[in-house]
PDB file of C-alpha atoms in Angstrom:
ATOM      1  CA  UNK A   1       0.256   0.176  -0.030  1.00  0.00           C
ATOM      2  CA  UNK A   2       1.440   3.564  -0.809  1.00  0.00           C
ATOM      3  CA  UNK A   3       0.117   7.196  -1.056  1.00  0.00           C
ATOM      4  CA  UNK A   4       0.966   9.888  -3.584  1.00  0.00           C
ATOM      5  CA  UNK A   5       0.852  13.678  -3.218  1.00  0.00           C
ATOM      6  CA  UNK A   6      -1.304  15.095  -6.403  1.00  0.00           C
ATOM      7  CA  UNK A   7      -0.946  19.284  -6.055  1.00  0.00           C
ATOM      8  CA  UNK A   8      -4.738  19.382  -8.029  1.00  0.00           C
ATOM      9  CA  UNK A   9      -8.292  21.065  -6.777  1.00  0.00           C
ATOM     10  CA  UNK A  10      -9.961  19.807  -3.280  1.00  0.00           C
ATOM     11  CA  UNK A  11      -8.969  16.097  -3.458  1.00  0.00           C
ATOM     12  CA  UNK A  12      -4.727  16.168  -2.940  1.00  0.00           C
ATOM     13  CA  UNK A  13      -4.208  12.580  -1.814  1.00  0.00           C
ATOM     14  CA  UNK A  14      -4.260   9.633  -4.350  1.00  0.00           C
ATOM     15  CA  UNK A  15      -4.197   5.811  -1.742  1.00  0.00           C
ATOM     16  CA  UNK A  16      -3.055   2.808  -3.817  1.00  0.00           C
ATOM     17  CA  UNK A  17      -3.229  -1.226  -2.291  1.00  0.00           C
ATOM     18  CA  UNK A  18      -2.473  -3.673  -4.800  1.00  0.00           C
ATOM     19  CA  UNK A  19      -2.196  -8.005  -4.377  1.00  0.00           C
ATOM     20  CA  UNK A  20       1.066  -8.619  -4.861  1.00  0.00           C
ATOM     21  CA  UNK A  21      -0.116 -11.551  -6.672  1.00  0.00           C
ATOM     22  CA  UNK A  22      -2.235 -10.406  -9.361  1.00  0.00           C
ATOM     23  CA  UNK A  23      -1.910  -6.411  -9.625  1.00  0.00           C
ATOM     24  CA  UNK A  24      -5.757  -5.954  -8.633  1.00  0.00           C
ATOM     25  CA  UNK A  25      -5.784  -2.284  -7.526  1.00  0.00           C
ATOM     26  CA  UNK A  26      -8.055  -0.467  -4.759  1.00  0.00           C
ATOM     27  CA  UNK A  27      -7.911   3.375  -4.621  1.00  0.00           C
ATOM     28  CA  UNK A  28      -9.250   6.035  -2.942  1.00  0.00           C
ATOM     29  CA  UNK A  29      -9.075  10.199  -2.757  1.00  0.00           C
ATOM     30  CA  UNK A  30      -8.525  11.618   0.167  1.00  0.00           C
ATOM     31  CA  UNK A  31      -8.287  15.254   1.295  1.00  0.00           C
ATOM     32  CA  UNK A  32      -6.530  14.609   4.115  1.00  0.00           C
ATOM     33  CA  UNK A  33      -4.070  12.422   4.712  1.00  0.00           C
ATOM     34  CA  UNK A  34      -4.034  10.347   8.219  1.00  0.00           C
ATOM     35  CA  UNK A  35      -3.894   7.105   9.458  1.00  0.00           C
ATOM     36  CA  UNK A  36      -7.436   6.834  10.404  1.00  0.00           C
ATOM     37  CA  UNK A  37      -8.673   7.926   7.167  1.00  0.00           C
ATOM     38  CA  UNK A  38      -6.019   5.252   5.485  1.00  0.00           C
ATOM     39  CA  UNK A  39      -7.357   2.556   7.944  1.00  0.00           C
ATOM     40  CA  UNK A  40     -10.948   2.955   7.531  1.00  0.00           C
ATOM     41  CA  UNK A  41     -10.781   2.795   3.894  1.00  0.00           C
ATOM     42  CA  UNK A  42      -8.351  -0.087   3.721  1.00  0.00           C
ATOM     43  CA  UNK A  43     -11.007  -2.244   6.291  1.00  0.00           C
ATOM     44  CA  UNK A  44     -14.400  -1.432   4.627  1.00  0.00           C
ATOM     45  CA  UNK A  45     -12.683  -1.504   0.720  1.00  0.00           C
ATOM     46  CA  UNK A  46     -10.366  -4.240   1.359  1.00  0.00           C
ATOM     47  CA  UNK A  47     -10.936  -6.367   3.708  1.00  0.00           C
ATOM     48  CA  UNK A  48     -14.450  -6.507   3.994  1.00  0.00           C
ATOM     49  CA  UNK A  49     -14.687  -7.077   0.300  1.00  0.00           C
ATOM     50  CA  UNK A  50     -11.736  -9.633  -0.196  1.00  0.00           C
ATOM     51  CA  UNK A  51     -10.816 -10.867   3.758  1.00  0.00           C
ATOM     52  CA  UNK A  52      -7.625 -10.112   5.441  1.00  0.00           C
ATOM     53  CA  UNK A  53      -4.708 -10.792   3.644  1.00  0.00           C
ATOM     54  CA  UNK A  54      -1.850 -12.394   4.791  1.00  0.00           C
ATOM     55  CA  UNK A  55       0.420  -9.731   4.941  1.00  0.00           C
ATOM     56  CA  UNK A  56       0.283  -5.843   3.892  1.00  0.00           C
ATOM     57  CA  UNK A  57       3.537  -3.673   3.430  1.00  0.00           C
ATOM     58  CA  UNK A  58       3.581  -0.005   3.823  1.00  0.00           C
ATOM     59  CA  UNK A  59       6.644   2.741   4.080  1.00  0.00           C
ATOM     60  CA  UNK A  60       7.088   4.345   7.202  1.00  0.00           C
ATOM     61  CA  UNK A  61       5.354   7.064   6.904  1.00  0.00           C
ATOM     62  CA  UNK A  62       2.582   8.686   9.684  1.00  0.00           C
ATOM     63  CA  UNK A  63      -0.173   7.775   7.382  1.00  0.00           C
ATOM     64  CA  UNK A  64       0.512   3.907   7.705  1.00  0.00           C
ATOM     65  CA  UNK A  65       1.145   4.446  11.375  1.00  0.00           C
ATOM     66  CA  UNK A  66      -0.318   3.057  14.777  1.00  0.00           C
ATOM     67  CA  UNK A  67      -4.358   3.244  13.607  1.00  0.00           C
ATOM     68  CA  UNK A  68      -3.690   1.240  10.456  1.00  0.00           C
ATOM     69  CA  UNK A  69      -1.218  -0.527  12.031  1.00  0.00           C
ATOM     70  CA  UNK A  70      -3.317  -1.874  14.676  1.00  0.00           C
ATOM     71  CA  UNK A  71      -6.397  -2.402  12.516  1.00  0.00           C
ATOM     72  CA  UNK A  72      -4.186  -4.675  10.276  1.00  0.00           C
ATOM     73  CA  UNK A  73      -2.973  -7.044  12.997  1.00  0.00           C
ATOM     74  CA  UNK A  74      -6.686  -7.116  14.755  1.00  0.00           C
ATOM     75  CA  UNK A  75      -7.828  -8.986  11.041  1.00  0.00           C
ATOM     76  CA  UNK A  76      -5.111 -11.281  11.448  1.00  0.00           C
ATOM     77  CA  UNK A  77      -2.641  -9.956   9.131  1.00  0.00           C
ATOM     78  CA  UNK A  78       0.918  -9.132   9.218  1.00  0.00           C
ATOM     79  CA  UNK A  79       2.512  -6.273   8.570  1.00  0.00           C
ATOM     80  CA  UNK A  80       5.454  -5.398   7.143  1.00  0.00           C
ATOM     81  CA  UNK A  81       7.143  -1.896   7.115  1.00  0.00           C
ATOM     82  CA  UNK A  82       9.478  -0.807   4.611  1.00  0.00           C
ATOM     83  CA  UNK A  83      12.032   1.951   4.717  1.00  0.00           C
ATOM     84  CA  UNK A  84      10.846   5.865   3.839  1.00  0.00           C
ATOM     85  CA  UNK A  85      11.841   7.003   0.366  1.00  0.00           C
ATOM     86  CA  UNK A  86      12.743   3.437  -0.975  1.00  0.00           C
ATOM     87  CA  UNK A  87      10.741   2.302  -3.977  1.00  0.00           C
ATOM     88  CA  UNK A  88      12.405  -0.797  -4.848  1.00  0.00           C
ATOM     89  CA  UNK A  89      11.057  -2.075  -1.290  1.00  0.00           C
ATOM     90  CA  UNK A  90       7.760  -1.770  -2.787  1.00  0.00           C
ATOM     91  CA  UNK A  91       8.274  -2.037  -6.398  1.00  0.00           C
ATOM     92  CA  UNK A  92       4.794  -3.390  -8.021  1.00  0.00           C
ATOM     93  CA  UNK A  93       3.021  -0.572  -6.206  1.00  0.00           C
ATOM     94  CA  UNK A  94       5.642   1.727  -6.929  1.00  0.00           C
ATOM     95  CA  UNK A  95       5.557   1.371 -10.552  1.00  0.00           C
ATOM     96  CA  UNK A  96       1.680   0.961 -10.733  1.00  0.00           C
ATOM     97  CA  UNK A  97       0.913   3.992  -8.886  1.00  0.00           C
ATOM     98  CA  UNK A  98       3.082   6.177 -11.225  1.00  0.00           C
ATOM     99  CA  UNK A  99       0.916   4.672 -13.896  1.00  0.00           C
ATOM    100  CA  UNK A 100      -2.178   5.546 -12.520  1.00  0.00           C
ATOM    101  CA  UNK A 101      -0.786   8.853 -11.996  1.00  0.00           C
ATOM    102  CA  UNK A 102       0.436   9.492 -15.209  1.00  0.00           C
ATOM    103  CA  UNK A 103      -2.907   8.141 -16.606  1.00  0.00           C
ATOM    104  CA  UNK A 104      -5.129  10.229 -14.325  1.00  0.00           C
ATOM    105  CA  UNK A 105      -3.114  13.242 -15.816  1.00  0.00           C
ATOM    106  CA  UNK A 106      -3.253  12.226 -19.517  1.00  0.00           C
ATOM    107  CA  UNK A 107      -7.483  11.816 -19.031  1.00  0.00           C
ATOM    108  CA  UNK A 108      -7.681  14.937 -17.196  1.00  0.00           C
ATOM    109  CA  UNK A 109      -6.239  17.232 -19.551  1.00  0.00           C
ATOM    110  CA  UNK A 110      -6.394  20.973 -18.789  1.00  0.00           C
ATOM    111  CA  UNK A 111      -8.732  20.419 -15.679  1.00  0.00           C
ATOM    112  CA  UNK A 112      -6.072  18.556 -13.705  1.00  0.00           C
ATOM    113  CA  UNK A 113      -8.465  19.550 -11.169  1.00  0.00           C
ATOM    114  CA  UNK A 114     -11.080  16.961 -11.515  1.00  0.00           C
ATOM    115  CA  UNK A 115      -8.768  14.084 -11.392  1.00  0.00           C
ATOM    116  CA  UNK A 116     -10.836  11.887  -8.978  1.00  0.00           C
ATOM    117  CA  UNK A 117     -13.709  11.758 -11.430  1.00  0.00           C
ATOM    118  CA  UNK A 118     -11.543  10.204 -13.975  1.00  0.00           C
ATOM    119  CA  UNK A 119      -9.764   7.714 -10.961  1.00  0.00           C
ATOM    120  CA  UNK A 120     -12.999   5.143 -11.520  1.00  0.00           C
ATOM    121  CA  UNK A 121     -12.199   4.359 -15.186  1.00  0.00           C
ATOM    122  CA  UNK A 122      -8.634   4.396 -14.735  1.00  0.00           C
ATOM    123  CA  UNK A 123      -8.495   1.990 -11.953  1.00  0.00           C
ATOM    124  CA  UNK A 124     -10.391  -0.284 -14.206  1.00  0.00           C
ATOM    125  CA  UNK A 125      -8.516   0.620 -17.176  1.00  0.00           C
ATOM    126  CA  UNK A 126      -5.564  -0.943 -14.367  1.00  0.00           C
ATOM    127  CA  UNK A 127      -7.484  -4.102 -13.681  1.00  0.00           C
ATOM    128  CA  UNK A 128      -8.315  -5.128 -17.261  1.00  0.00           C
ATOM    129  CA  UNK A 129      -4.712  -4.244 -18.865  1.00  0.00           C
ATOM    130  CA  UNK A 130      -2.137  -7.596 -18.926  1.00  0.00           C
ATOM    131  CA  UNK A 131       0.922  -7.091 -17.048  1.00  0.00           C
ATOM    132  CA  UNK A 132       4.325  -7.879 -18.163  1.00  0.00           C
ATOM    133  CA  UNK A 133       5.252  -9.524 -14.692  1.00  0.00           C
ATOM    134  CA  UNK A 134       2.748 -12.522 -15.259  1.00  0.00           C
ATOM    135  CA  UNK A 135       1.030 -12.047 -18.454  1.00  0.00           C
ATOM    136  CA  UNK A 136      -2.437 -12.055 -17.616  1.00  0.00           C
ATOM    137  CA  UNK A 137      -4.834  -8.506 -15.960  1.00  0.00           C
ATOM    138  CA  UNK A 138      -5.197  -8.383 -12.495  1.00  0.00           C
ATOM    139  CA  UNK A 139      -8.985  -9.056 -13.408  1.00  0.00           C
ATOM    140  CA  UNK A 140      -8.741 -12.487 -15.081  1.00  0.00           C
ATOM    141  CA  UNK A 141      -6.335 -14.073 -12.246  1.00  0.00           C
ATOM    142  CA  UNK A 142      -9.010 -12.173  -9.876  1.00  0.00           C
ATOM    143  CA  UNK A 143     -12.210 -13.810 -11.196  1.00  0.00           C
ATOM    144  CA  UNK A 144     -10.901 -16.526 -13.518  1.00  0.00           C
ATOM    145  CA  UNK A 145     -12.378 -14.677 -16.654  1.00  0.00           C
ATOM    146  CA  UNK A 146     -11.509 -11.338 -19.042  1.00  0.00           C
ATOM    147  CA  UNK A 147     -13.595  -8.793 -17.990  1.00  0.00           C
ATOM    148  CA  UNK A 148     -17.199  -8.220 -19.765  1.00  0.00           C
ATOM    149  CA  UNK A 149     -17.245  -4.589 -21.310  1.00  0.00           C
ATOM    150  CA  UNK A 150     -20.007  -2.895 -22.597  1.00  0.00           C
ATOM    151  CA  UNK A 151     -18.232  -3.458 -26.388  1.00  0.00           C
ATOM    152  CA  UNK A 152     -18.943  -7.579 -25.419  1.00  0.00           C
ATOM    153  CA  UNK A 153     -22.658  -7.064 -24.402  1.00  0.00           C
ATOM    154  CA  UNK A 154     -22.970  -5.294 -27.520  1.00  0.00           C
ATOM    155  CA  UNK A 155     -21.297  -7.730 -29.613  1.00  0.00           C
ATOM    156  CA  UNK A 156     -22.454 -11.067 -28.053  1.00  0.00           C
ATOM    157  CA  UNK A 157     -18.970 -12.231 -27.461  1.00  0.00           C
ATOM    158  CA  UNK A 158     -18.400 -15.437 -25.925  1.00  0.00           C
ATOM    159  CA  UNK A 159     -17.875 -13.602 -22.673  1.00  0.00           C
ATOM    160  CA  UNK A 160     -20.871 -12.196 -22.504  1.00  0.00           C
ATOM    161  CA  UNK A 161     -22.849 -15.533 -21.821  1.00  0.00           C
ATOM    162  CA  UNK A 162     -26.221 -15.866 -21.092  1.00  0.00           C
ATOM    163  CA  UNK A 163     -26.073 -17.572 -17.568  1.00  0.00           C
ATOM    164  CA  UNK A 164     -30.439 -17.302 -17.613  1.00  0.00           C
ATOM    165  CA  UNK A 165     -30.707 -20.265 -19.859  1.00  0.00           C
ATOM    166  CA  UNK A 166     -28.582 -22.399 -17.864  1.00  0.00           C
ATOM    167  CA  UNK A 167     -31.599 -24.550 -16.747  1.00  0.00           C
ATOM    168  CA  UNK A 168     -30.369 -28.318 -15.266  1.00  0.00           C
ATOM    169  CA  UNK A 169     -27.651 -29.129 -12.762  1.00  0.00           C
ATOM    170  CA  UNK A 170     -25.586 -30.596 -14.898  1.00  0.00           C
ATOM    171  CA  UNK A 171     -25.136 -27.863 -17.230  1.00  0.00           C
ATOM    172  CA  UNK A 172     -24.470 -25.640 -14.094  1.00  0.00           C
ATOM    173  CA  UNK A 173     -21.412 -28.062 -12.870  1.00  0.00           C
ATOM    174  CA  UNK A 174     -20.202 -28.019 -16.281  1.00  0.00           C
ATOM    175  CA  UNK A 175     -19.748 -24.715 -16.888  1.00  0.00           C
ATOM    176  CA  UNK A 176     -18.161 -24.161 -13.470  1.00  0.00           C
ATOM    177  CA  UNK A 177     -16.009 -26.979 -13.616  1.00  0.00           C
ATOM    178  CA  UNK A 178     -14.818 -25.084 -16.921  1.00  0.00           C
ATOM    179  CA  UNK A 179     -14.525 -22.198 -15.280  1.00  0.00           C
ATOM    180  CA  UNK A 180     -12.690 -23.007 -12.187  1.00  0.00           C
ATOM    181  CA  UNK A 181      -9.908 -25.460 -14.236  1.00  0.00           C
ATOM    182  CA  UNK A 182      -9.518 -22.163 -16.357  1.00  0.00           C
ATOM    183  CA  UNK A 183      -8.966 -20.140 -13.472  1.00  0.00           C
ATOM    184  CA  UNK A 184      -6.051 -22.632 -11.973  1.00  0.00           C
ATOM    185  CA  UNK A 185      -4.621 -22.639 -15.228  1.00  0.00           C
ATOM    186  CA  UNK A 186      -4.100 -19.359 -15.343  1.00  0.00           C
ATOM    187  CA  UNK A 187      -2.987 -18.864 -11.801  1.00  0.00           C
ATOM    188  CA  UNK A 188      -0.295 -21.484 -12.522  1.00  0.00           C
ATOM    189  CA  UNK A 189       1.227 -19.822 -15.350  1.00  0.00           C
ATOM    190  CA  UNK A 190       0.516 -16.420 -14.061  1.00  0.00           C
ATOM    191  CA  UNK A 191       2.675 -17.332 -10.879  1.00  0.00           C
ATOM    192  CA  UNK A 192       5.686 -19.010 -12.925  1.00  0.00           C
ATOM    193  CA  UNK A 193       5.850 -16.139 -15.175  1.00  0.00           C
ATOM    194  CA  UNK A 194       6.055 -13.698 -11.737  1.00  0.00           C
ATOM    195  CA  UNK A 195       8.634 -16.082 -10.492  1.00  0.00           C
ATOM    196  CA  UNK A 196      10.917 -15.267 -13.689  1.00  0.00           C
ATOM    197  CA  UNK A 197      10.399 -11.751 -13.863  1.00  0.00           C
ATOM    198  CA  UNK A 198      11.640 -11.303  -9.686  1.00  0.00           C
ATOM    199  CA  UNK A 199      14.489 -13.398 -10.754  1.00  0.00           C
ATOM    200  CA  UNK A 200      15.310 -11.561 -13.056  1.00  0.00           C
ATOM    201  CA  UNK A 201      14.513  -7.868 -11.216  1.00  0.00           C
ATOM    202  CA  UNK A 202      16.771  -9.359  -8.578  1.00  0.00           C
ATOM    203  CA  UNK A 203      19.615  -9.823 -11.033  1.00  0.00           C
ATOM    204  CA  UNK A 204      19.138  -6.094 -12.370  1.00  0.00           C
ATOM    205  CA  UNK A 205      19.433  -4.505  -8.780  1.00  0.00           C
ATOM    206  CA  UNK A 206      22.156  -6.566  -7.763  1.00  0.00           C
ATOM    207  CA  UNK A 207      23.840  -5.767 -10.738  1.00  0.00           C
ATOM    208  CA  UNK A 208      22.958  -2.034 -10.246  1.00  0.00           C
ATOM    209  CA  UNK A 209      24.030  -2.071  -6.535  1.00  0.00           C
ATOM    210  CA  UNK A 210      27.130  -3.693  -7.111  1.00  0.00           C
ATOM    211  CA  UNK A 211      29.148  -0.478  -6.482  1.00  0.00           C
ATOM    212  CA  UNK A 212      27.262  -0.256  -3.324  1.00  0.00           C
ATOM    213  CA  UNK A 213      28.708  -1.063   0.753  1.00  0.00           C
ATOM    214  CA  UNK A 214      30.121  -4.189  -0.403  1.00  0.00           C
ATOM    215  CA  UNK A 215      30.784  -4.983   2.967  1.00  0.00           C
ATOM    216  CA  UNK A 216      28.068  -4.779   5.517  1.00  0.00           C
ATOM    217  CA  UNK A 217      28.675  -1.508   8.278  1.00  0.00           C
ATOM    218  CA  UNK A 218      29.183  -2.404  11.760  1.00  0.00           C
ATOM    219  CA  UNK A 219      27.737  -1.183  14.965  1.00  0.00           C
ATOM    220  CA  UNK A 220      30.158   2.134  15.310  1.00  0.00           C
ATOM    221  CA  UNK A 221      30.925   3.104  11.841  1.00  0.00           C
ATOM    222  CA  UNK A 222      30.447   6.475  10.850  1.00  0.00           C
ATOM    223  CA  UNK A 223      28.210   7.005   8.058  1.00  0.00           C
ATOM    224  CA  UNK A 224      26.230   9.828   5.890  1.00  0.00           C
ATOM    225  CA  UNK A 225      22.953   9.472   4.787  1.00  0.00           C
ATOM    226  CA  UNK A 226      21.194  10.446   1.537  1.00  0.00           C
ATOM    227  CA  UNK A 227      18.643  13.362   1.608  1.00  0.00           C
ATOM    228  CA  UNK A 228      16.331  11.664  -0.607  1.00  0.00           C
ATOM    229  CA  UNK A 229      13.224  14.202  -0.742  1.00  0.00           C
ATOM    230  CA  UNK A 230      15.512  16.695  -2.434  1.00  0.00           C
ATOM    231  CA  UNK A 231      14.820  15.389  -5.576  1.00  0.00           C
ATOM    232  CA  UNK A 232      11.625  16.238  -6.183  1.00  0.00           C
ATOM    233  CA  UNK A 233      12.158  19.701  -4.497  1.00  0.00           C
ATOM    234  CA  UNK A 234      13.698  22.184  -7.056  1.00  0.00           C
ATOM    235  CA  UNK A 235      14.515  24.760  -5.094  1.00  0.00           C
ATOM    236  CA  UNK A 236      16.557  22.772  -2.959  1.00  0.00           C
ATOM    237  CA  UNK A 237      18.087  20.864  -5.870  1.00  0.00           C
ATOM    238  CA  UNK A 238      21.700  22.155  -5.691  1.00  0.00           C
ATOM    239  CA  UNK A 239      21.739  21.811  -1.227  1.00  0.00           C
ATOM    240  CA  UNK A 240      24.018  19.166   0.785  1.00  0.00           C
ATOM    241  CA  UNK A 241      22.444  16.062  -0.741  1.00  0.00           C
ATOM    242  CA  UNK A 242      24.467  14.198   2.386  1.00  0.00           C
ATOM    243  CA  UNK A 243      23.421  14.487   6.477  1.00  0.00           C
ATOM    244  CA  UNK A 244      25.472  13.242   8.840  1.00  0.00           C
ATOM    245  CA  UNK A 245      27.838  11.528  10.336  1.00  0.00           C
ATOM    246  CA  UNK A 246      25.830   9.393  11.994  1.00  0.00           C
ATOM    247  CA  UNK A 247      26.548   6.106  14.177  1.00  0.00           C
ATOM    248  CA  UNK A 248      25.490   3.079  12.945  1.00  0.00           C
ATOM    249  CA  UNK A 249      23.340   1.210  15.999  1.00  0.00           C
ATOM    250  CA  UNK A 250      22.552  -2.337  13.803  1.00  0.00           C
ATOM    251  CA  UNK A 251      21.045  -3.600  10.654  1.00  0.00           C
ATOM    252  CA  UNK A 252      18.031  -5.322  10.951  1.00  0.00           C
ATOM    253  CA  UNK A 253      17.861  -8.688   9.285  1.00  0.00           C
ATOM    254  CA  UNK A 254      20.197  -7.771   6.499  1.00  0.00           C
ATOM    255  CA  UNK A 255      17.869  -4.606   5.579  1.00  0.00           C
ATOM    256  CA  UNK A 256      17.548  -1.612   6.878  1.00  0.00           C
ATOM    257  CA  UNK A 257      19.917  -0.125   9.156  1.00  0.00           C
ATOM    258  CA  UNK A 258      19.193   1.793  12.508  1.00  0.00           C
ATOM    259  CA  UNK A 259      21.595   4.901  13.257  1.00  0.00           C
ATOM    260  CA  UNK A 260      21.945   7.484  16.192  1.00  0.00           C
ATOM    261  CA  UNK A 261      23.206  10.783  16.834  1.00  0.00           C
ATOM    262  CA  UNK A 262      26.859  11.076  17.431  1.00  0.00           C
ATOM    263  CA  UNK A 263      26.135  11.790  21.741  1.00  0.00           C
ATOM    264  CA  UNK A 264      23.736   8.397  21.538  1.00  0.00           C
ATOM    265  CA  UNK A 265      20.492   9.612  20.476  1.00  0.00           C
ATOM    266  CA  UNK A 266      18.606   7.261  18.064  1.00  0.00           C
ATOM    267  CA  UNK A 267      17.074   8.778  15.212  1.00  0.00           C
ATOM    268  CA  UNK A 268      13.349   7.342  14.364  1.00  0.00           C
ATOM    269  CA  UNK A 269      13.873   6.526  10.959  1.00  0.00           C
ATOM    270  CA  UNK A 270      15.177   3.733   9.327  1.00  0.00           C
ATOM    271  CA  UNK A 271      17.705   3.402   6.373  1.00  0.00           C
ATOM    272  CA  UNK A 272      18.233   1.626   3.458  1.00  0.00           C
ATOM    273  CA  UNK A 273      21.738   0.610   2.559  1.00  0.00           C
ATOM    274  CA  UNK A 274      21.908   2.446  -0.915  1.00  0.00           C
ATOM    275  CA  UNK A 275      21.108   5.276   0.486  1.00  0.00           C
ATOM    276  CA  UNK A 276      23.916   4.996   2.868  1.00  0.00           C
ATOM    277  CA  UNK A 277      27.908   5.758   2.299  1.00  0.00           C
ATOM    278  CA  UNK A 278      30.710   5.497   5.001  1.00  0.00           C
ATOM    279  CA  UNK A 279      32.091   8.699   6.477  1.00  0.00           C
ATOM    280  CA  UNK A 280      35.664   8.667   7.127  1.00  0.00           C
ATOM    281  CA  UNK A 281      37.151  11.314   9.674  1.00  0.00           C
ATOM    282  CA  UNK A 282      40.855  12.581   9.395  1.00  0.00           C
ATOM    283  CA  UNK A 283      43.230   9.652  10.859  1.00  0.00           C
ATOM    284  CA  UNK A 284      41.662   6.950   8.892  1.00  0.00           C
ATOM    285  CA  UNK A 285      43.330   7.810   5.364  1.00  0.00           C
ATOM    286  CA  UNK A 286      45.900   4.866   5.863  1.00  0.00           C
ATOM    287  CA  UNK A 287      42.786   2.563   6.537  1.00  0.00           C
ATOM    288  CA  UNK A 288      41.004   3.262   3.268  1.00  0.00           C
ATOM    289  CA  UNK A 289      44.171   3.119   1.139  1.00  0.00           C
ATOM    290  CA  UNK A 290      44.143  -0.096   2.746  1.00  0.00           C
ATOM    291  CA  UNK A 291      40.690  -1.297   2.004  1.00  0.00           C
ATOM    292  CA  UNK A 292      41.074   0.296  -1.705  1.00  0.00           C
ATOM    293  CA  UNK A 293      44.328  -1.866  -2.573  1.00  0.00           C
ATOM    294  CA  UNK A 294      41.872  -4.882  -1.693  1.00  0.00           C
ATOM    295  CA  UNK A 295      39.342  -4.222  -3.926  1.00  0.00           C
ATOM    296  CA  UNK A 296      41.583  -3.381  -6.481  1.00  0.00           C
ATOM    297  CA  UNK A 297      40.415  -6.319  -8.671  1.00  0.00           C
ATOM    298  CA  UNK A 298      36.554  -5.228  -8.105  1.00  0.00           C
ATOM    299  CA  UNK A 299      35.274  -2.430 -10.640  1.00  0.00           C
ATOM    300  CA  UNK A 300      35.092   0.872  -8.757  1.00  0.00           C
ATOM    301  CA  UNK A 301      32.818   3.919  -9.670  1.00  0.00           C
ATOM    302  CA  UNK A 302      33.806   7.100  -9.175  1.00  0.00           C
ATOM    303  CA  UNK A 303      32.391   7.726  -5.840  1.00  0.00           C
ATOM    304  CA  UNK A 304      33.006  10.979  -3.309  1.00  0.00           C
ATOM    305  CA  UNK A 305      35.456  10.161   0.001  1.00  0.00           C
ATOM    306  CA  UNK A 306      34.576  12.617   3.072  1.00  0.00           C
ATOM    307  CA  UNK A 307      37.012  14.284   5.313  1.00  0.00           C
ATOM    308  CA  UNK A 308      36.399  16.446   7.702  1.00  0.00           C
ATOM    309  CA  UNK A 309      32.821  16.615   6.200  1.00  0.00           C
ATOM    310  CA  UNK A 310      34.223  18.410   3.321  1.00  0.00           C
ATOM    311  CA  UNK A 311      33.828  16.072   0.013  1.00  0.00           C
ATOM    312  CA  UNK A 312      36.966  14.870  -2.730  1.00  0.00           C
ATOM    313  CA  UNK A 313      36.707  12.567  -5.694  1.00  0.00           C
ATOM    314  CA  UNK A 314      38.067   9.521  -6.067  1.00  0.00           C
ATOM    315  CA  UNK A 315      40.366   9.017  -8.960  1.00  0.00           C
ATOM    316  CA  UNK A 316      38.549   7.022 -11.356  1.00  0.00           C
ATOM    317  CA  UNK A 317      39.944   3.344 -11.147  1.00  0.00           C
ATOM    318  CA  UNK A 318      40.020   1.682 -15.329  1.00  0.00           C
TER     319      UNK A 318
END
């Protein structure tokens, strides 16, 4: 689940919940983004409609705070909280809400403030569009058949079966059995394609991140943190993008890091490894030189080293 800020009209926020397997989306437009409003919507439009999911993944934003987390746990679901400003942790929904937002922009044209009016039809378009990761539309994986659109009824396609003409139990059971068989076959094929797609995504990400933090940071190491929000704020693009230094407390399950100020004050946020780089205070140049020699056989991209808060460029290795 994720939220998108849309600066147009009275409705300022788009919240998207998406099934991890089928890609089925539920969407809502909100004027205010609070944990209470998100919790009420998710309970009525997802849990009461489809049942409790096995797990709900959200980022650490305030809109997915205590009230929503307690509602999810009451339903018997697990809650998984990812690092804020780290879209890789929610790949499918991050890509999906960008596509939804772009489609809304195209549909609205110059009437951007009326984007809420176009949200249902754009959501339907998302549901019936075939996804690259599975090879099927979310609608087909959810209901076992393709969506019946107005044109299907008008042209009397096979999707518009007149079920009212089935009169015997045998005919009904035959039709239902064919539906179930087709649905199971579709899901198995989609699951295999989804596994293949995710394997390729992992390989791509491993290659992309090959130059980042080869060795895990240890408790006590000093680091700088990338200020990710600056990327979307034009007026702040030229400000220093690295904050710190901070001290590493620990790494959570080989994932994000917990950090603290140098005086021991713990930071509330968790930080992805790709948003952190080592800080080298004066006096550790010898250690840095030794580490560089050990890695001379590896491909090293341009990287910034930090000495007493001043940035210098490391020479590029061929």
